[in-house]
Amino acid sequence: MYKLLRALLFRLPPETSHYLTFTLLRLFYHLPGASTLTRSLFARHPAPLPVTVMGLNFSNPVGLAAGLDKNAEYVRPLADFGFGFLELGTVTPRPQPGNPKPRLFRLPRQAALINRMGFNNVGAGKFLVNLAAQGKPCPLGVNIGKNRDTPLEQAADDYLAVLNSVYRLADYVAVNISSPNTTGLRDLQQEENLDALLRALKNEQAALADKYGRYVPIALKIAPDLDDTQIAAIARLVLEHKFDAVIVTNTTVARPGLADNPLARQSGGLSGRPLKELSTDVIRKLHNRLQGAVPIIGVGGIENAQDAWDKLVAGADLVQIYTALIYEGPCVAQAITRGLAERVRASGCATLADAVAQARQQKAG
Ligand SMILES: Cc1cc2nc3c(=O)[nH]c(=O)nc-3n(C[C@H](O)[C@H](O)[C@H](O)COP(=O)(O)O)c2cc1C
């Protein structure tokens, strides 16, 4: 059924169909029974696949990646699609319109997207109002960023400001220093800058945990376009600063497998199938260095249970998807969870973590 709907939606420009779909969904949720109906359509047979990561309990390990619900407007319907958690944002201290349109491109043959959205969002104030109104149907992460016009030297002030705003309502906070669409942002991944930023964030987190009597984990979201030296430096710093998780990865500025596609020339971040191997490779390299001391959330090109499994075996503890939701539709989270549950059953292990550990061992041996 989604194939038919997709054929219609894909006739519209990508941002228009996104806006249309989610506005209709939001209106639909004013009707009684909307949530039950959505669940029965898209997540009728939830497979029990509980995992605990960063001290948080997830009903399943398949989350929604940042960028789809930038303003915390669609939490209920997205949770009813069967996601184990949702990452909202990126939200910046002040509202900003993002880059001029067109800024989002579909590449259906490669099941990919290129975007240069540029952190279009309503700003932390309105975001909080939205978030407070949504309730908490599943664990909610909030992905935070800096405003476009904030100089890089003052970036930490932006991150600390939004961390303060969202701390009370977030289950975890993701620090986005890896979007390719905000000039200079990825420079924050360089060792010296990152050391200072992580220190500032951890100090603030400690103060906020004291103030509110609740520890909210902080994850760092990194790019796939990193060399081995950069990955080693990030691993060293997240260990040193006792960061709570690393999200691996954001979109890529590379264009693997798009040689004959004219859209490859569009600037921005590439997501979906062509990103898959690149991001799995970074997960593997980071995991080799972290050895489980800091959890990894794997994201990039996951379309099905096999892709999710590959990320888990490479070193991820949780996974996220974005582009596959556009191409596969709202059943995709449940389909992946069920496929993973099937793997656990076949392994004879009691939990997903045990099944993944067994597979990692078999691979190493
Ligand atoms: C249109 C679009 C907007 C995105 N916006 C954000 C964002 O605001 N913040 C962020 O951290 N990642 C953002 N991302 C990156 C995704 O969260 C994810 O890391 C990336 O798309 C790889 O996953 P996928 O291949 O499953 O899409 C965006 C991706 C897309 C396609």
PDB file of N, CA, C and O and ligand atoms in Angstrom, residues 65-68 70 87 89-90 104 113 115 117 119 143 176 178-179 221 249-251 269-273 275 299-302 320-324, ligand 1:
ATOM      1  N   ALA A  65      16.304   8.617  13.390  1.00  0.00           N
ATOM      2  CA  ALA A  65      17.465   9.523  13.415  1.00  0.00           C
ATOM      3  C   ALA A  65      17.010  10.981  13.403  1.00  0.00           C
ATOM      4  O   ALA A  65      15.870  11.299  13.033  1.00  0.00           O
ATOM      5  N   ALA A  66      17.905  11.864  13.789  1.00  0.00           N
ATOM      6  CA  ALA A  66      17.590  13.299  13.859  1.00  0.00           C
ATOM      7  C   ALA A  66      17.312  13.879  12.476  1.00  0.00           C
ATOM      8  O   ALA A  66      17.802  13.374  11.469  1.00  0.00           O
ATOM      9  N   GLY A  67      16.527  14.937  12.454  1.00  0.00           N
ATOM     10  CA  GLY A  67      16.321  15.703  11.232  1.00  0.00           C
ATOM     11  C   GLY A  67      14.946  15.558  10.641  1.00  0.00           C
ATOM     12  O   GLY A  67      14.502  16.399   9.866  1.00  0.00           O
ATOM     13  N   LEU A  68      14.219  14.487  11.006  1.00  0.00           N
ATOM     14  CA  LEU A  68      12.880  14.304  10.438  1.00  0.00           C
ATOM     15  C   LEU A  68      11.847  15.098  11.234  1.00  0.00           C
ATOM     16  O   LEU A  68      10.984  15.747  10.668  1.00  0.00           O
ATOM     17  N   LYS A  70      12.252  17.943  13.361  1.00  0.00           N
ATOM     18  CA  LYS A  70      13.197  18.947  13.869  1.00  0.00           C
ATOM     19  C   LYS A  70      12.597  19.773  14.995  1.00  0.00           C
ATOM     20  O   LYS A  70      13.316  20.338  15.812  1.00  0.00           O
ATOM     21  N   GLU A  87      14.877  10.538  17.998  1.00  0.00           N
ATOM     22  CA  GLU A  87      15.795  11.657  18.225  1.00  0.00           C
ATOM     23  C   GLU A  87      15.239  12.879  17.499  1.00  0.00           C
ATOM     24  O   GLU A  87      15.076  12.859  16.272  1.00  0.00           O
ATOM     25  N   GLY A  89      15.005  17.192  16.665  1.00  0.00           N
ATOM     26  CA  GLY A  89      15.981  18.239  16.327  1.00  0.00           C
ATOM     27  C   GLY A  89      16.622  17.926  14.982  1.00  0.00           C
ATOM     28  O   GLY A  89      16.144  17.036  14.276  1.00  0.00           O
ATOM     29  N   THR A  90      17.639  18.648  14.621  1.00  0.00           N
ATOM     30  CA  THR A  90      18.522  19.486  15.429  1.00  0.00           C
ATOM     31  C   THR A  90      17.838  20.797  15.789  1.00  0.00           C
ATOM     32  O   THR A  90      17.277  21.467  14.909  1.00  0.00           O
ATOM     33  N   LEU A 104      16.564  19.721  -0.720  1.00  0.00           N
ATOM     34  CA  LEU A 104      16.405  18.285  -0.459  1.00  0.00           C
ATOM     35  C   LEU A 104      16.132  17.582  -1.779  1.00  0.00           C
ATOM     36  O   LEU A 104      15.257  18.020  -2.544  1.00  0.00           O
ATOM     37  N   LEU A 113      19.111  10.124  -0.381  1.00  0.00           N
ATOM     38  CA  LEU A 113      18.705  11.531  -0.378  1.00  0.00           C
ATOM     39  C   LEU A 113      19.974  12.382  -0.311  1.00  0.00           C
ATOM     40  O   LEU A 113      20.986  11.942   0.254  1.00  0.00           O
ATOM     41  N   ASN A 115      20.717  16.233   1.155  1.00  0.00           N
ATOM     42  CA  ASN A 115      20.068  17.404   1.759  1.00  0.00           C
ATOM     43  C   ASN A 115      21.093  18.436   2.180  1.00  0.00           C
ATOM     44  O   ASN A 115      22.216  18.111   2.553  1.00  0.00           O
ATOM     45  N   MET A 117      19.701  21.123   4.261  1.00  0.00           N
ATOM     46  CA  MET A 117      18.641  21.861   4.954  1.00  0.00           C
ATOM     47  C   MET A 117      19.212  23.044   5.743  1.00  0.00           C
ATOM     48  O   MET A 117      18.659  24.138   5.711  1.00  0.00           O
ATOM     49  N   PHE A 119      19.835  23.229   9.258  1.00  0.00           N
ATOM     50  CA  PHE A 119      19.244  23.409  10.597  1.00  0.00           C
ATOM     51  C   PHE A 119      18.062  24.379  10.589  1.00  0.00           C
ATOM     52  O   PHE A 119      18.002  25.317  11.398  1.00  0.00           O
ATOM     53  N   ASN A 143      18.545  16.411  19.725  1.00  0.00           N
ATOM     54  CA  ASN A 143      19.783  16.688  19.008  1.00  0.00           C
ATOM     55  C   ASN A 143      19.975  18.205  18.954  1.00  0.00           C
ATOM     56  O   ASN A 143      19.082  18.929  18.524  1.00  0.00           O
ATOM     57  N   ASN A 176      25.421  17.603  17.941  1.00  0.00           N
ATOM     58  CA  ASN A 176      25.671  17.458  16.504  1.00  0.00           C
ATOM     59  C   ASN A 176      26.804  18.381  16.072  1.00  0.00           C
ATOM     60  O   ASN A 176      26.621  19.592  15.972  1.00  0.00           O
ATOM     61  N   SER A 178      28.509  17.414  13.244  1.00  0.00           N
ATOM     62  CA  SER A 178      28.850  16.684  12.020  1.00  0.00           C
ATOM     63  C   SER A 178      27.954  16.985  10.832  1.00  0.00           C
ATOM     64  O   SER A 178      28.085  16.334   9.799  1.00  0.00           O
ATOM     65  N   SER A 179      27.043  17.954  10.966  1.00  0.00           N
ATOM     66  CA  SER A 179      26.256  18.297   9.784  1.00  0.00           C
ATOM     67  C   SER A 179      27.169  18.995   8.781  1.00  0.00           C
ATOM     68  O   SER A 179      27.934  19.889   9.152  1.00  0.00           O
ATOM     69  N   LYS A 221      27.514  13.180  17.995  1.00  0.00           N
ATOM     70  CA  LYS A 221      27.218  12.655  16.651  1.00  0.00           C
ATOM     71  C   LYS A 221      28.316  13.062  15.679  1.00  0.00           C
ATOM     72  O   LYS A 221      28.579  14.250  15.483  1.00  0.00           O
ATOM     73  N   THR A 249      26.718   7.373  11.847  1.00  0.00           N
ATOM     74  CA  THR A 249      27.244   8.663  11.489  1.00  0.00           C
ATOM     75  C   THR A 249      26.146   9.587  10.954  1.00  0.00           C
ATOM     76  O   THR A 249      25.028   9.145  10.690  1.00  0.00           O
ATOM     77  N   ASN A 250      26.563  10.816  10.714  1.00  0.00           N
ATOM     78  CA  ASN A 250      25.737  11.772   9.966  1.00  0.00           C
ATOM     79  C   ASN A 250      25.852  11.470   8.458  1.00  0.00           C
ATOM     80  O   ASN A 250      26.384  10.424   8.082  1.00  0.00           O
ATOM     81  N   THR A 251      25.366  12.357   7.622  1.00  0.00           N
ATOM     82  CA  THR A 251      25.438  12.183   6.164  1.00  0.00           C
ATOM     83  C   THR A 251      26.872  12.413   5.676  1.00  0.00           C
ATOM     84  O   THR A 251      27.689  12.983   6.393  1.00  0.00           O
ATOM     85  N   GLY A 269      24.615  16.759   2.229  1.00  0.00           N
ATOM     86  CA  GLY A 269      24.956  15.461   2.807  1.00  0.00           C
ATOM     87  C   GLY A 269      24.155  14.357   2.149  1.00  0.00           C
ATOM     88  O   GLY A 269      22.938  14.463   1.973  1.00  0.00           O
ATOM     89  N   LEU A 270      24.843  13.278   1.804  1.00  0.00           N
ATOM     90  CA  LEU A 270      24.209  12.110   1.181  1.00  0.00           C
ATOM     91  C   LEU A 270      23.852  11.090   2.262  1.00  0.00           C
ATOM     92  O   LEU A 270      24.679  10.777   3.125  1.00  0.00           O
ATOM     93  N   SER A 271      22.618  10.581   2.194  1.00  0.00           N
ATOM     94  CA  SER A 271      22.163   9.570   3.160  1.00  0.00           C
ATOM     95  C   SER A 271      21.556   8.401   2.405  1.00  0.00           C
ATOM     96  O   SER A 271      21.341   8.477   1.195  1.00  0.00           O
ATOM     97  N   GLY A 272      21.264   7.332   3.130  1.00  0.00           N
ATOM     98  CA  GLY A 272      20.639   6.170   2.500  1.00  0.00           C
ATOM     99  C   GLY A 272      21.659   5.141   2.054  1.00  0.00           C
ATOM    100  O   GLY A 272      22.803   5.127   2.524  1.00  0.00           O
ATOM    101  N   ARG A 273      21.233   4.271   1.119  1.00  0.00           N
ATOM    102  CA  ARG A 273      22.021   3.087   0.740  1.00  0.00           C
ATOM    103  C   ARG A 273      23.506   3.360   0.451  1.00  0.00           C
ATOM    104  O   ARG A 273      24.361   2.627   0.941  1.00  0.00           O
ATOM    105  N   LEU A 275      25.494   5.334   1.710  1.00  0.00           N
ATOM    106  CA  LEU A 275      26.227   5.680   2.934  1.00  0.00           C
ATOM    107  C   LEU A 275      26.522   4.456   3.809  1.00  0.00           C
ATOM    108  O   LEU A 275      27.384   4.493   4.690  1.00  0.00           O
ATOM    109  N   VAL A 299      24.087   4.483  12.573  1.00  0.00           N
ATOM    110  CA  VAL A 299      23.109   5.054  11.642  1.00  0.00           C
ATOM    111  C   VAL A 299      23.785   5.359  10.307  1.00  0.00           C
ATOM    112  O   VAL A 299      24.914   5.805  10.276  1.00  0.00           O
ATOM    113  N   GLY A 300      23.061   5.079   9.224  1.00  0.00           N
ATOM    114  CA  GLY A 300      23.587   5.336   7.896  1.00  0.00           C
ATOM    115  C   GLY A 300      23.245   4.200   6.953  1.00  0.00           C
ATOM    116  O   GLY A 300      23.868   3.146   6.974  1.00  0.00           O
ATOM    117  N   GLY A 301      22.194   4.386   6.162  1.00  0.00           N
ATOM    118  CA  GLY A 301      21.865   3.435   5.105  1.00  0.00           C
ATOM    119  C   GLY A 301      21.192   2.159   5.558  1.00  0.00           C
ATOM    120  O   GLY A 301      21.129   1.194   4.797  1.00  0.00           O
ATOM    121  N   ILE A 302      20.658   2.120   6.763  1.00  0.00           N
ATOM    122  CA  ILE A 302      19.963   0.904   7.204  1.00  0.00           C
ATOM    123  C   ILE A 302      18.587   0.850   6.528  1.00  0.00           C
ATOM    124  O   ILE A 302      17.789   1.775   6.650  1.00  0.00           O
ATOM    125  N   GLN A 320      19.664   3.642  14.218  1.00  0.00           N
ATOM    126  CA  GLN A 320      18.667   4.646  13.831  1.00  0.00           C
ATOM    127  C   GLN A 320      18.490   4.621  12.317  1.00  0.00           C
ATOM    128  O   GLN A 320      19.407   4.237  11.583  1.00  0.00           O
ATOM    129  N   ILE A 321      17.319   5.081  11.878  1.00  0.00           N
ATOM    130  CA  ILE A 321      17.083   5.205  10.437  1.00  0.00           C
ATOM    131  C   ILE A 321      16.398   6.543  10.131  1.00  0.00           C
ATOM    132  O   ILE A 321      15.702   7.105  10.977  1.00  0.00           O
ATOM    133  N   TYR A 322      16.604   7.014   8.943  1.00  0.00           N
ATOM    134  CA  TYR A 322      15.864   8.169   8.439  1.00  0.00           C
ATOM    135  C   TYR A 322      15.426   7.878   6.998  1.00  0.00           C
ATOM    136  O   TYR A 322      14.241   7.715   6.706  1.00  0.00           O
ATOM    137  N   THR A 323      16.407   7.771   6.079  1.00  0.00           N
ATOM    138  CA  THR A 323      16.085   7.687   4.648  1.00  0.00           C
ATOM    139  C   THR A 323      15.200   6.481   4.330  1.00  0.00           C
ATOM    140  O   THR A 323      14.301   6.579   3.478  1.00  0.00           O
ATOM    141  N   ALA A 324      15.400   5.371   5.008  1.00  0.00           N
ATOM    142  CA  ALA A 324      14.591   4.173   4.733  1.00  0.00           C
ATOM    143  C   ALA A 324      13.117   4.411   5.062  1.00  0.00           C
ATOM    144  O   ALA A 324      12.239   3.778   4.466  1.00  0.00           O
TER     145      ALA A 324
HETATM  146  C1  LIG B   1      16.605  15.537   5.150  1.00  0.00           C
HETATM  147  C2  LIG B   1      17.561  15.173   6.247  1.00  0.00           C
HETATM  148  C3  LIG B   1      17.741  16.037   7.308  1.00  0.00           C
HETATM  149  C4  LIG B   1      18.620  15.715   8.340  1.00  0.00           C
HETATM  150  N1  LIG B   1      18.767  16.571   9.383  1.00  0.00           N
HETATM  151  C5  LIG B   1      19.586  16.236  10.412  1.00  0.00           C
HETATM  152  C6  LIG B   1      19.690  17.071  11.537  1.00  0.00           C
HETATM  153  O1  LIG B   1      19.023  18.097  11.652  1.00  0.00           O
HETATM  154  N2  LIG B   1      20.561  16.708  12.525  1.00  0.00           N
HETATM  155  C7  LIG B   1      21.298  15.551  12.461  1.00  0.00           C
HETATM  156  O2  LIG B   1      22.072  15.258  13.384  1.00  0.00           O
HETATM  157  N3  LIG B   1      21.188  14.726  11.399  1.00  0.00           N
HETATM  158  C8  LIG B   1      20.356  15.045  10.386  1.00  0.00           C
HETATM  159  N4  LIG B   1      20.241  14.200   9.319  1.00  0.00           N
HETATM  160  C9  LIG B   1      21.078  12.961   9.267  1.00  0.00           C
HETATM  161  C10 LIG B   1      20.346  11.731   9.791  1.00  0.00           C
HETATM  162  O3  LIG B   1      20.017  11.879  11.144  1.00  0.00           O
HETATM  163  C11 LIG B   1      21.216  10.473   9.615  1.00  0.00           C
HETATM  164  O4  LIG B   1      22.373  10.607  10.395  1.00  0.00           O
HETATM  165  C12 LIG B   1      21.616  10.243   8.158  1.00  0.00           C
HETATM  166  O5  LIG B   1      20.576  10.573   7.284  1.00  0.00           O
HETATM  167  C13 LIG B   1      22.042   8.795   7.901  1.00  0.00           C
HETATM  168  O6  LIG B   1      20.978   7.900   8.148  1.00  0.00           O
HETATM  169  P1  LIG B   1      20.032   7.304   6.967  1.00  0.00           P
HETATM  170  O7  LIG B   1      20.949   6.807   5.897  1.00  0.00           O
HETATM  171  O8  LIG B   1      19.231   6.241   7.636  1.00  0.00           O
HETATM  172  O9  LIG B   1      19.203   8.431   6.496  1.00  0.00           O
HETATM  173  C14 LIG B   1      19.356  14.507   8.292  1.00  0.00           C
HETATM  174  C15 LIG B   1      19.163  13.626   7.204  1.00  0.00           C
HETATM  175  C16 LIG B   1      18.273  13.937   6.200  1.00  0.00           C
HETATM  176  C17 LIG B   1      18.082  12.968   5.061  1.00  0.00           C
END
